[in-house]
Short mmCIF file of C-alpha atoms in Angstrom, two decimals:
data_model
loop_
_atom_site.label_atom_id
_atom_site.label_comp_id
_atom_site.label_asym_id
_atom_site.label_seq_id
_atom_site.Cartn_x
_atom_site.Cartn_y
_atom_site.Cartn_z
CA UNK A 141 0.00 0.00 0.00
CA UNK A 142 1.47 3.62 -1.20
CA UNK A 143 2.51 5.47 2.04
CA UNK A 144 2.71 9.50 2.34
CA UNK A 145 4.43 11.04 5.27
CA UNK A 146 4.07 14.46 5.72
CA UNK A 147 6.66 16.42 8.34
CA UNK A 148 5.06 19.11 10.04
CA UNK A 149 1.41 19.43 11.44
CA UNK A 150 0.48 23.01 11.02
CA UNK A 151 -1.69 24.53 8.19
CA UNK A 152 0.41 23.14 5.55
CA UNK A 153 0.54 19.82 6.93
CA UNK A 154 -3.02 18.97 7.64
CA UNK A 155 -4.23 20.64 4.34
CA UNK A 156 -1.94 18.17 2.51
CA UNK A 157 -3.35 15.39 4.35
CA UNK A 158 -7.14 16.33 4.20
CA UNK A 159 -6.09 17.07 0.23
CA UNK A 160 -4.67 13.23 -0.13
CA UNK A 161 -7.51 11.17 1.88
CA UNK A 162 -9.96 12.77 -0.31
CA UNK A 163 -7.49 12.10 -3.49
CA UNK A 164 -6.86 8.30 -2.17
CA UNK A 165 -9.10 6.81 0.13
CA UNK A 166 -7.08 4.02 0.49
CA UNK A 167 -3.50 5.02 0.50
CA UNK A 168 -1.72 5.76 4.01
CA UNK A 169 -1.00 8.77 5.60
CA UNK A 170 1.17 10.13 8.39
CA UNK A 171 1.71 12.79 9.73
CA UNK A 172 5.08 13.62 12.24
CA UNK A 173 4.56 16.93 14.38
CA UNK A 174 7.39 17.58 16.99
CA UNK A 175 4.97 19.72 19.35
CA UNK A 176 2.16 17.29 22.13
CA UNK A 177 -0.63 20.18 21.27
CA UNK A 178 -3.41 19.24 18.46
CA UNK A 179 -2.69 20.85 15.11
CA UNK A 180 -2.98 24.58 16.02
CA UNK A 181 -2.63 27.71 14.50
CA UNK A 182 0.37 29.89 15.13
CA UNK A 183 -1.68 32.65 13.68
CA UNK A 184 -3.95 32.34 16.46
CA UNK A 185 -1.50 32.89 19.48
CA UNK A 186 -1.75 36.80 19.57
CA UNK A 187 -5.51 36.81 19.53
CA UNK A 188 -5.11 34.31 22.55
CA UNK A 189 -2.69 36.37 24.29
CA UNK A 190 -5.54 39.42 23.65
CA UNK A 191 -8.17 37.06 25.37
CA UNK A 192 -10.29 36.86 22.02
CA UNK A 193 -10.21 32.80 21.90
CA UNK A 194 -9.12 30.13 24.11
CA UNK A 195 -6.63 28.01 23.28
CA UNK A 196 -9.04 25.49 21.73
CA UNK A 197 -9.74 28.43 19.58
CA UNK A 198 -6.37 27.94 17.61
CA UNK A 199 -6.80 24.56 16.82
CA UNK A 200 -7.01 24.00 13.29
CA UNK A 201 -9.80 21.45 13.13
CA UNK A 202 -12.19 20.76 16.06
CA UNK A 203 -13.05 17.34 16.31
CA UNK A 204 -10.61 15.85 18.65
CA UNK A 205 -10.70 12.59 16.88
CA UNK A 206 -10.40 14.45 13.11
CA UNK A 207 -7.58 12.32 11.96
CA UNK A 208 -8.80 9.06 13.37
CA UNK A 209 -12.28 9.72 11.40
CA UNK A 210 -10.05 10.26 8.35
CA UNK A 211 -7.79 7.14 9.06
CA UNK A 212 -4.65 9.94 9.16
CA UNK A 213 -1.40 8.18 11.67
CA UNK A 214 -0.33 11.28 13.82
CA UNK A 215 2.97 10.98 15.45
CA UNK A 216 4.48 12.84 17.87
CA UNK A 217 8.45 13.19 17.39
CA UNK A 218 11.22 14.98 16.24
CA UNK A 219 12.90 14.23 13.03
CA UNK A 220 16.54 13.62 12.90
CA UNK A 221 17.30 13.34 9.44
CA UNK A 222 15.86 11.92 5.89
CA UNK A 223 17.37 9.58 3.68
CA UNK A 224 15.95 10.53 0.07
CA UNK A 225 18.04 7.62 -1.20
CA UNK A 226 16.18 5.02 0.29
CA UNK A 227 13.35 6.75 1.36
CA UNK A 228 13.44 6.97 4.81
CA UNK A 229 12.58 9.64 7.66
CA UNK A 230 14.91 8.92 10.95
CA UNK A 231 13.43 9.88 13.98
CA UNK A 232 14.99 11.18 17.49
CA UNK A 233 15.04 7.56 18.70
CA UNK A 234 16.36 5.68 15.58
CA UNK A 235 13.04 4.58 14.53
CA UNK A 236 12.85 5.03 10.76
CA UNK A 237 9.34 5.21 9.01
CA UNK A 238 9.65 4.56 5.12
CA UNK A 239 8.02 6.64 2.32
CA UNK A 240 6.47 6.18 -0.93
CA UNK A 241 5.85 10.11 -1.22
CA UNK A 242 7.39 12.83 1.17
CA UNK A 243 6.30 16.23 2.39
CA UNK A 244 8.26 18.65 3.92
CA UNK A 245 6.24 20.90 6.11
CA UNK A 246 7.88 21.97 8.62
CA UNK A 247 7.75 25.70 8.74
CA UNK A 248 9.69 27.99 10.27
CA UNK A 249 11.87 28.87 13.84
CA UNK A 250 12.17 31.85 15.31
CA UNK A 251 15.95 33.16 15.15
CA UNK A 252 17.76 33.19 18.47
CA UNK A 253 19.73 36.67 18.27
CA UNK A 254 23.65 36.21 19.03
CA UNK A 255 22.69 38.21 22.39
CA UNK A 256 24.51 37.72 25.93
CA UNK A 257 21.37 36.29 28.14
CA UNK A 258 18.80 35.47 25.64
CA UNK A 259 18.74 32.38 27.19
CA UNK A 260 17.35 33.82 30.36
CA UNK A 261 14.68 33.08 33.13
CA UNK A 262 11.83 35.33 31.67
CA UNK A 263 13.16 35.93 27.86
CA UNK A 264 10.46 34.03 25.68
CA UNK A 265 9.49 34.14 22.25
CA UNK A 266 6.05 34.24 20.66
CA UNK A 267 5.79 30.92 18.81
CA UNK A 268 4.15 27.98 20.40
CA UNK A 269 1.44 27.24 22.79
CA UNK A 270 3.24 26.90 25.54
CA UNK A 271 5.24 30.08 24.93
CA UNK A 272 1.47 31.52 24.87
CA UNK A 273 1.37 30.20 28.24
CA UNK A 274 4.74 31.66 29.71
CA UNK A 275 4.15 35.03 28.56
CA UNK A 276 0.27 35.26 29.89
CA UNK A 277 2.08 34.49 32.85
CA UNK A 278 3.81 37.34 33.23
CA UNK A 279 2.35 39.60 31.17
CA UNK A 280 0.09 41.36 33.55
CA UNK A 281 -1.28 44.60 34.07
CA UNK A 282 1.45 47.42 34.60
CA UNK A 283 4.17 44.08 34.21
CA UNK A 284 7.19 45.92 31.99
CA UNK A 285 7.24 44.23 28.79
CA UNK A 286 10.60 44.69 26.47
CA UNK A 287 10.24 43.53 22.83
CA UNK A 288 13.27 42.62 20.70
CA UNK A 289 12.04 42.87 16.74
CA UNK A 290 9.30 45.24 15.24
CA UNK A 291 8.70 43.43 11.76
CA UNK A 292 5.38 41.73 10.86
CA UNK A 293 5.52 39.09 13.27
CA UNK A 294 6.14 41.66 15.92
CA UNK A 295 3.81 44.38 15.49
CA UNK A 296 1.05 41.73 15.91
CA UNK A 297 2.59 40.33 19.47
CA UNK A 298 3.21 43.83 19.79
CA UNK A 299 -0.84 44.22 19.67
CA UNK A 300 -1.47 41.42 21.99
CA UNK A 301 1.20 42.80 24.68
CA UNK A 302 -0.65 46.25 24.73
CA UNK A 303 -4.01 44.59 25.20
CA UNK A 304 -3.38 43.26 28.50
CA UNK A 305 -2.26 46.73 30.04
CA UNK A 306 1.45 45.90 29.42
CA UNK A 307 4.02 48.89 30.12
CA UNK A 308 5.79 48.08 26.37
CA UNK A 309 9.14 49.09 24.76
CA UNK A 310 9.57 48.07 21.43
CA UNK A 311 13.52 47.39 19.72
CA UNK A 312 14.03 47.36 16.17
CA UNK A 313 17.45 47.01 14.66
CA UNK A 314 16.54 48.81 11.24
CA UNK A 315 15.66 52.49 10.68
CA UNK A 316 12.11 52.11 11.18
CA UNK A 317 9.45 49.93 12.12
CA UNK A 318 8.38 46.87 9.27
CA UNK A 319 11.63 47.43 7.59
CA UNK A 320 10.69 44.48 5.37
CA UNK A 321 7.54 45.23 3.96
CA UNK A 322 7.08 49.56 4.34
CA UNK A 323 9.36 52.07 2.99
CA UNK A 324 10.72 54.98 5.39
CA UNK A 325 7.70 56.64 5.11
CA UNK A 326 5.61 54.04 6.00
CA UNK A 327 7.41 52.83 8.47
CA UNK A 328 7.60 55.68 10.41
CA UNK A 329 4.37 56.57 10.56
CA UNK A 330 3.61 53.14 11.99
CA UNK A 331 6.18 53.89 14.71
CA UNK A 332 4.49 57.88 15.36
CA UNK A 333 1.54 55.77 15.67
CA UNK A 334 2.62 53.51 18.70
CA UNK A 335 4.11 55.86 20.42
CA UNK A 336 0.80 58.30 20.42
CA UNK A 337 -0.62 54.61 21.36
CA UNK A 338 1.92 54.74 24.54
CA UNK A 339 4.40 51.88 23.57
CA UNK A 340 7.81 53.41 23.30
CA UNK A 341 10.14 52.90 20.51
CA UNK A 342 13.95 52.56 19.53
CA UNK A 343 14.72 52.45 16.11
CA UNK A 344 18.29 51.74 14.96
CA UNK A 345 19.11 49.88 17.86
CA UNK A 346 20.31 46.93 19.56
CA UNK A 347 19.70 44.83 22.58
CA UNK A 348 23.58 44.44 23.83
CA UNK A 349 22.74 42.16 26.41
CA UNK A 350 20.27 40.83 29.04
CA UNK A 351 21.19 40.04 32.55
CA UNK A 352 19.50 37.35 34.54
CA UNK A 353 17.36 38.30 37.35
CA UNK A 354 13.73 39.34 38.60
CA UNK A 355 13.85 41.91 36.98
CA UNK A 356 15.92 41.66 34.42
CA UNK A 357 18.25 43.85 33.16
CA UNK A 358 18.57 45.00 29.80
CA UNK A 359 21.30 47.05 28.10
CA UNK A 360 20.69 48.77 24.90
CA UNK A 361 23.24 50.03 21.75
CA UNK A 362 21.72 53.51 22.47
CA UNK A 363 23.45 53.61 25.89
CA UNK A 364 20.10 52.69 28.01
CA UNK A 365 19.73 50.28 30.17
CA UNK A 366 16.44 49.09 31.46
CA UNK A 367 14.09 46.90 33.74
CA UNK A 368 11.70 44.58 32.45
CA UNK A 369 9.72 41.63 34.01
CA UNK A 370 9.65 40.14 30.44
CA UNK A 371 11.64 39.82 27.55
CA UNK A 372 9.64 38.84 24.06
CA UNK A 373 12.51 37.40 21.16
CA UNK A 374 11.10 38.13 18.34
CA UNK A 375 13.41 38.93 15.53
CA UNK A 376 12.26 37.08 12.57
CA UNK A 377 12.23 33.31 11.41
CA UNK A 378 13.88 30.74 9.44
CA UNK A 379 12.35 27.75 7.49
CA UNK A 380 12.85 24.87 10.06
CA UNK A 381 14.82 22.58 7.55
CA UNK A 382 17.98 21.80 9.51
CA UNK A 383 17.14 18.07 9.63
CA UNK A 384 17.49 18.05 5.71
CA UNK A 385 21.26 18.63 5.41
CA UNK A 386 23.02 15.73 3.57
CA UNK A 387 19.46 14.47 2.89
CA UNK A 388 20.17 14.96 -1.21
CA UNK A 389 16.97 17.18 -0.75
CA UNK A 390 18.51 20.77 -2.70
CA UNK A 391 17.72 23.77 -0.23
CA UNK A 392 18.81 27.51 -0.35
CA UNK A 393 16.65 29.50 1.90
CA UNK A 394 14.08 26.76 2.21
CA UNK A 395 13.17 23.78 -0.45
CA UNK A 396 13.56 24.58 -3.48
CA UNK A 397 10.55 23.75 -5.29
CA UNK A 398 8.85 23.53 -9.31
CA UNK A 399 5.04 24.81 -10.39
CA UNK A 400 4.42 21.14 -8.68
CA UNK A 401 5.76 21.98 -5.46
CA UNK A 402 8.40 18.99 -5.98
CA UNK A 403 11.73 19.07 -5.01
CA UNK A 404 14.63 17.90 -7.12
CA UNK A 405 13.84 14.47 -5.90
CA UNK A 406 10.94 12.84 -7.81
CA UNK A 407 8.01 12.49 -5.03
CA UNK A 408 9.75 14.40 -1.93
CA UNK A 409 7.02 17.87 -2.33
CA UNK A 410 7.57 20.92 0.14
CA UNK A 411 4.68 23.54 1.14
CA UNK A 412 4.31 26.33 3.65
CA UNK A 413 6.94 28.48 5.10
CA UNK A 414 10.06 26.03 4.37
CA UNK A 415 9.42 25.65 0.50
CA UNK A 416 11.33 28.54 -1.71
CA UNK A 417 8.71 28.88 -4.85
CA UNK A 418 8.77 31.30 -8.26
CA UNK A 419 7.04 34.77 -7.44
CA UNK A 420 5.54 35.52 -10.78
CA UNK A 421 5.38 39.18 -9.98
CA UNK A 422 9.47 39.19 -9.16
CA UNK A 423 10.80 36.59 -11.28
CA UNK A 424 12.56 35.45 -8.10
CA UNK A 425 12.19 32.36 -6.15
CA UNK A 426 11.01 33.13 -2.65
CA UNK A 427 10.04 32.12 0.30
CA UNK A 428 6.60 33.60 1.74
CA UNK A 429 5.64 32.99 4.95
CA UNK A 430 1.72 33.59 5.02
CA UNK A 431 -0.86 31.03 5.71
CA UNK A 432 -2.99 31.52 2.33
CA UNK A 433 0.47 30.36 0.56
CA UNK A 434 0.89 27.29 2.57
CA UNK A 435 -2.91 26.42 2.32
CA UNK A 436 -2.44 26.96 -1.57
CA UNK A 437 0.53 24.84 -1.38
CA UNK A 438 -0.39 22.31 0.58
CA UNK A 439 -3.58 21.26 -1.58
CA UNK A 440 -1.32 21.41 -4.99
CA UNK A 441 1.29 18.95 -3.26
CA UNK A 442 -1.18 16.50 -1.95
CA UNK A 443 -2.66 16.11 -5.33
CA UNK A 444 0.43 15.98 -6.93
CA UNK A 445 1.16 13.15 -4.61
CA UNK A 446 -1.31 10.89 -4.98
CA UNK A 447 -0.77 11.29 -8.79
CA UNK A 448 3.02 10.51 -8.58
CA UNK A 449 2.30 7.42 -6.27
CA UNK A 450 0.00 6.20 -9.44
CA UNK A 451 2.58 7.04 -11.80
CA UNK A 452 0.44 9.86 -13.25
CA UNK A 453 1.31 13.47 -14.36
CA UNK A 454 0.70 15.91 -12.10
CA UNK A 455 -2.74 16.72 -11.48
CA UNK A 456 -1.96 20.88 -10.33
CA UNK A 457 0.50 23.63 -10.89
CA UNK A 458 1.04 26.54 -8.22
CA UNK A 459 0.16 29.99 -10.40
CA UNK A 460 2.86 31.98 -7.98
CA UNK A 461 2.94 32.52 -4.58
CA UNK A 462 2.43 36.49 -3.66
CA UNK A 463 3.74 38.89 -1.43
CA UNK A 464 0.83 40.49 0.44
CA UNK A 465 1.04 41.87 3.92
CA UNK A 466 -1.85 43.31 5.58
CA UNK A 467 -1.06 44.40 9.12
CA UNK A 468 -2.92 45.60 11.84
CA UNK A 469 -1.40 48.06 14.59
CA UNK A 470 -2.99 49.04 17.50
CA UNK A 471 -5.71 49.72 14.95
CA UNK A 472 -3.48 51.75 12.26
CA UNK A 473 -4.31 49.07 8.94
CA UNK A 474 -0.98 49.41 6.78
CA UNK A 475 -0.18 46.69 3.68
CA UNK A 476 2.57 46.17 1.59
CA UNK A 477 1.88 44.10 -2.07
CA UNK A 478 4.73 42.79 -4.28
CA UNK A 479 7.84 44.66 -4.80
CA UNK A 480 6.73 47.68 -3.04
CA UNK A 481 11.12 49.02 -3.28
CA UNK A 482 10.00 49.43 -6.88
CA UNK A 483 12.42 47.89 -9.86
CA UNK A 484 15.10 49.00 -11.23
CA UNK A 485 14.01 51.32 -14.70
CA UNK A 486 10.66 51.42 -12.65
CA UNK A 487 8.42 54.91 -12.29
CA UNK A 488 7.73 55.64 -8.19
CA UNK A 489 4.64 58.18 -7.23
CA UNK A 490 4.01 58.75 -3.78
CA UNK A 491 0.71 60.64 -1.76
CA UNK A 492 1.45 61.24 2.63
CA UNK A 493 -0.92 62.90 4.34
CA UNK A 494 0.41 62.47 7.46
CA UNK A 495 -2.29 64.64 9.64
CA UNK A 496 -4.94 62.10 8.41
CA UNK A 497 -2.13 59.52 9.08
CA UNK A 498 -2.63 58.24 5.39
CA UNK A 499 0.60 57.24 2.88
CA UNK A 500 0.22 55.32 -0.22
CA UNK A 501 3.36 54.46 -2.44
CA UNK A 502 2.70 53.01 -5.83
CA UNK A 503 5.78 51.14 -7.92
CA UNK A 504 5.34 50.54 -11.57
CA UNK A 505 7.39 48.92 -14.48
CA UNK A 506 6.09 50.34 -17.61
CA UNK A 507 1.93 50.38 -17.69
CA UNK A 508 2.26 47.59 -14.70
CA UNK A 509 1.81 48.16 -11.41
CA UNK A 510 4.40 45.83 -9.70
CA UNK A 511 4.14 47.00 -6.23
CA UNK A 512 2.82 49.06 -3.58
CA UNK A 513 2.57 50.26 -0.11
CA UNK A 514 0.04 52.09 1.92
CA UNK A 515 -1.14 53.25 5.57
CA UNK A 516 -4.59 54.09 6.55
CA UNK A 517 -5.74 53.62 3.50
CA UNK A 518 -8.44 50.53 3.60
CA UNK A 519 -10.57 51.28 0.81
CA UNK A 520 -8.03 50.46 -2.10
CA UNK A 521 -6.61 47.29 -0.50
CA UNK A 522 -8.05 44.75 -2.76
CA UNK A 523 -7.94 47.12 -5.80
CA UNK A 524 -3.92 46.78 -5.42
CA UNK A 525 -3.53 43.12 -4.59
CA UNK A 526 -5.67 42.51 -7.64
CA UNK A 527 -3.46 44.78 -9.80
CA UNK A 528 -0.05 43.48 -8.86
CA UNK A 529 -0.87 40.06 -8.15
CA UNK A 530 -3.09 40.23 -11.85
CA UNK A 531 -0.26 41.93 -14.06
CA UNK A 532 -2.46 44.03 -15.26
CA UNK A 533 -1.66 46.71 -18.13
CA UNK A 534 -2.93 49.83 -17.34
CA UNK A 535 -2.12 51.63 -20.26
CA UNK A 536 -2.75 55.19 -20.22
CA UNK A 537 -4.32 54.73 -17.45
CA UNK A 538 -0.52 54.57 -15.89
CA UNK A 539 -0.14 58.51 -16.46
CA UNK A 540 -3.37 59.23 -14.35
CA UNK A 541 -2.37 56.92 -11.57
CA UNK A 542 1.24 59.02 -11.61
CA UNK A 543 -0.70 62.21 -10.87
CA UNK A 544 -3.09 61.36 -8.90
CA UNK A 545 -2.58 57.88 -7.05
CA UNK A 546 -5.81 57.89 -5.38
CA UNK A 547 -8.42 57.16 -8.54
CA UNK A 548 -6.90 52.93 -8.30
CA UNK A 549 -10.71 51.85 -7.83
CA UNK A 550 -11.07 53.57 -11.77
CA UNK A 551 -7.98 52.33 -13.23
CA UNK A 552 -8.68 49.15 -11.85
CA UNK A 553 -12.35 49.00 -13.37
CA UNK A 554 -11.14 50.30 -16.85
CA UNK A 555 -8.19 47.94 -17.13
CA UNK A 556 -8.92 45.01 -15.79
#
C-alpha cells in the first residue's frame, strides 16, 4: 500500500493530508509533528494572548478525533534526518518510518539573536502554545514588557502585549518599524503611531545584552539600560529545515521547489513556510511565509502526490505565490503588495498625508503596477492586490495613476 508522510502538522501539513484522503481513500497517511498540542494555529497565538479565543480556539480542526475519522497516523516526534536515497525519515530515537511520497512541512523557527542572556529566566518568544502560556504568565497589568524585533511578526505580538495593560518598549534594529515590507515613510508613521498609542520605541538599535534576574536587566546600543519583568525574542524566522542537510533534498533559503511543489527528488514535495517557490510578480524564487500560501501549497502537493504514487502526471501547478502583507497596529491598517522598493528602470509616485495619518506608495514597471505600499488607506486594499498580483496593463491609465494615485478603484475598473 502507497505510504505518504508528511513532516510538520500546522496549516500546511493537515491541508496536505485532508487534500490526499480525499485524493486516495485508500493510501496511508502520516503525519510527524514535533509539538504534544493538536494541530494549532500559530496565527492564532496573539488573539489568545488578547483574550479573544481560548486556546481550543487555535486549533485547526475541532473534532478531537479528526484524523482518526479520516484514518490519518499522527505521530508525535522529532525528526533527525531523511534519507531521500532510500526513502526513509529517521526519527529522534532511531526509529525510521519509510516513504512512498514525502512532504516537507515543517515551517519555520524563530531566530535566536547572538545576544549575551537570551537564554534567560523570563526571555520568551512568541511561537508555540506553551510560549502563549509563559508570557500570559507574566504579562500582567502594569508588568514591563521589552520587545526585541518590530517586523510583521512583531507588530502583531506587539498588539497582543498592549491589550493586557502591558508597560511596552519596542527594539528594532533597522531604521524604522516593518523594515521588510514599508518604505521609510511608512514605516515611520507606523512607529508615530505607537508611540501616540503609549508603547515606546527605539529604532536603529540593539539589545547588547540581558542580565539574569527578577527583573531583568537589559542594556541597549543607544546607551540605556532598562528593567523589564519580560523579555519577548522576536526577531524574525527561518524555514525549520535543519534536519534536511546531507538528505540529497537541494535547499537555499528553504526547499527549493517547481510549479508542482516537488523538489529535485521525484516524489519528496515541500509547502508552507520552508518551501522557496517562483514569485511571478518578481521573477525570483522566494520564500513567503503567510498562511494563504501554505494552504495553496499544501492542496497542490497532496494532489500531486497521490498522482506521482499512481505514476500519473501531475494533477496541479502553483500559479505563484504572492507577497501580500496586511497588518494591523494598534488599529493603524498598513499593507505592503509585491515589490513595493520598486524595480530597477521602474516609475515611483508617492501621496502622505500624514495629519490624516494616510501614505500610499505606488511602484510601476512600464503600464504595470508591480508593487505598492500604503497606511490608513483601507478602501483600495483589494484594488492593489488585484493589480499586482493580476499583471495588469494599465495603459494610459498609468499617467493618471502618476498624478493622482488615489483614482486605483477607476484604473482598476477600466483595465482590468
Amino acid at each position: 500500500m502507497t505510504h505518504h508522510v508528511i513532516l510538520g502538522a500546522g496549516p500546511a501539513g493537515v491541508i496536505a493530508a485532508e487534500t490526499i484522503r480525499k485524493q486516495a481513500p485508500l493510501d496511508s497517511i502520516t503525519i510527524i509533528g514535533d509539538e504534544p498540542e493538536p494541530s494549532y494555529s500559530r496565527m492564532a497565538i496573539p488573539y489568545l494572548l488578547m483574550g479573544n479565543i481560548t486556546e481550543a480556539g487555535t486549533y485547526l480542526r475541532k473534532s478531537p478525533t479528526h484524523f482518526e475519522d479520516l484514518n490519518i497516523k499522527v505521530l508525535v516526534a522529532h525528526v533527525q534526518q531523511v534519507q531521500a536515497a532510500n526513502r526513509t525519515v529517521v526519527l529522534d530515537g532511531g526509529e525510521k518510518i519509510p516513504f512512498d511520497t514525502l512532504l516537507v512541512a515543517t515551517g519555520s523557527r524563530p531566530v535566536t539573536p547572538p545576544i549575551q542572556g537570551i537564554k534567560s529566566e523570563g526571555v520568551h518568544r512568541c511561537w508555540t502554545l506553551a510560549d502563549a502560556r509563559a508570557i500570559a504568565a507574566l504579562a500582567q497589568p502594569g508588568a514591563r514588557v521589552l520587545q526585541l524585533g518590530a517586523g510583521f511578526i512583531g507588530c502583531i505580538i506587539m498588539e497582543a502585549l498592549a491589550s493586557r495593560g502591558v508597560r511596552l518598549s519596542v527594539v528594532e534594529m533597522g531604521d524604522r518599524m516593518v523594515p521588510r515590507m514599508m518604505g521609510p515613510t511608512a514605516g515611520g508613521m507606523i512607529r508615530d503611531w505607537c508611540e501616540s498609542k503609549g508603547v515606546e520605541v527605539f529604532t536603529s538599535t540593539k539589545v547588547e545584552s540581558i542580565e539574569a534576574g527578577k527583573p531583568l536587566t537589559v542594556k541597549l546600543s543607544n546607551g540605556k539600560t532598562m528593567q523589564a519583568d519580560l523579555v519577548i525574542s522576536a526577531a524574525g524566522v527561518r524555514p525549520a529545515i535543519g534536519y534536511l542537510e546531507n538528505s540529497g533534498i537541494t535547499c537555499l533559503l528553504g526547499v527549493l521547489t517547481d510549479e508542482h511543489l516537488q523538489s529535485n527528488v521525484p516524489g519528496i514535495y515541500a509547502a508552507g513556510d520552508c518551501a522557496e517557490a517562483l514569485d511571478k510578480v518578481s521573477g525570483k524564487m522566494i520564500v513567503s511565509a503567510i498562511q494563504p500560501n501554505a494552504a495553496e501549497q499544501a492542496r497542490i502537493a497532496g494532489m500531486n502526490m497521490v498522482a506521482f504514487a499512481r505514476g500519473q502526471a501531475p494533477r496541479a501547478k502553483l500559479k505563484g505565490v504572492t507577497q501580500i502583507n496586511v497588518l494591523d497596529t494598534l488599529g493603524l491598517i498598513s499593507t505592503s503588495f509585491g515589490n513595493w522598493e520598486g524595480v530597477p528602470g521602474g516609475a515611483h509616485v508617492e501621496l502622505t498625508d500624514k495629519a490624516q495619518g494616510r501614505h500610499l506608495s505606488l511602484q510601476f514597471k512600464d503600464d504595470v503596477l508591480v508593487g505598492c505600499n500604503s497606511v490608513g488607506w483601507t478602501e483600495h486594499v483589494g484594488v492593489m492586490r488585484g493589480l499586482v498580483e493580476g499583471q495588469i496593463k494599465l495603459g494610459d491609465w498609468v499617467n493618471t495613476l502618476k498624478q493622482d494615485p488615489t483614482r486605483l478603484m477607476e484604473a482598476y475598473l477600466a483595465a482590468a
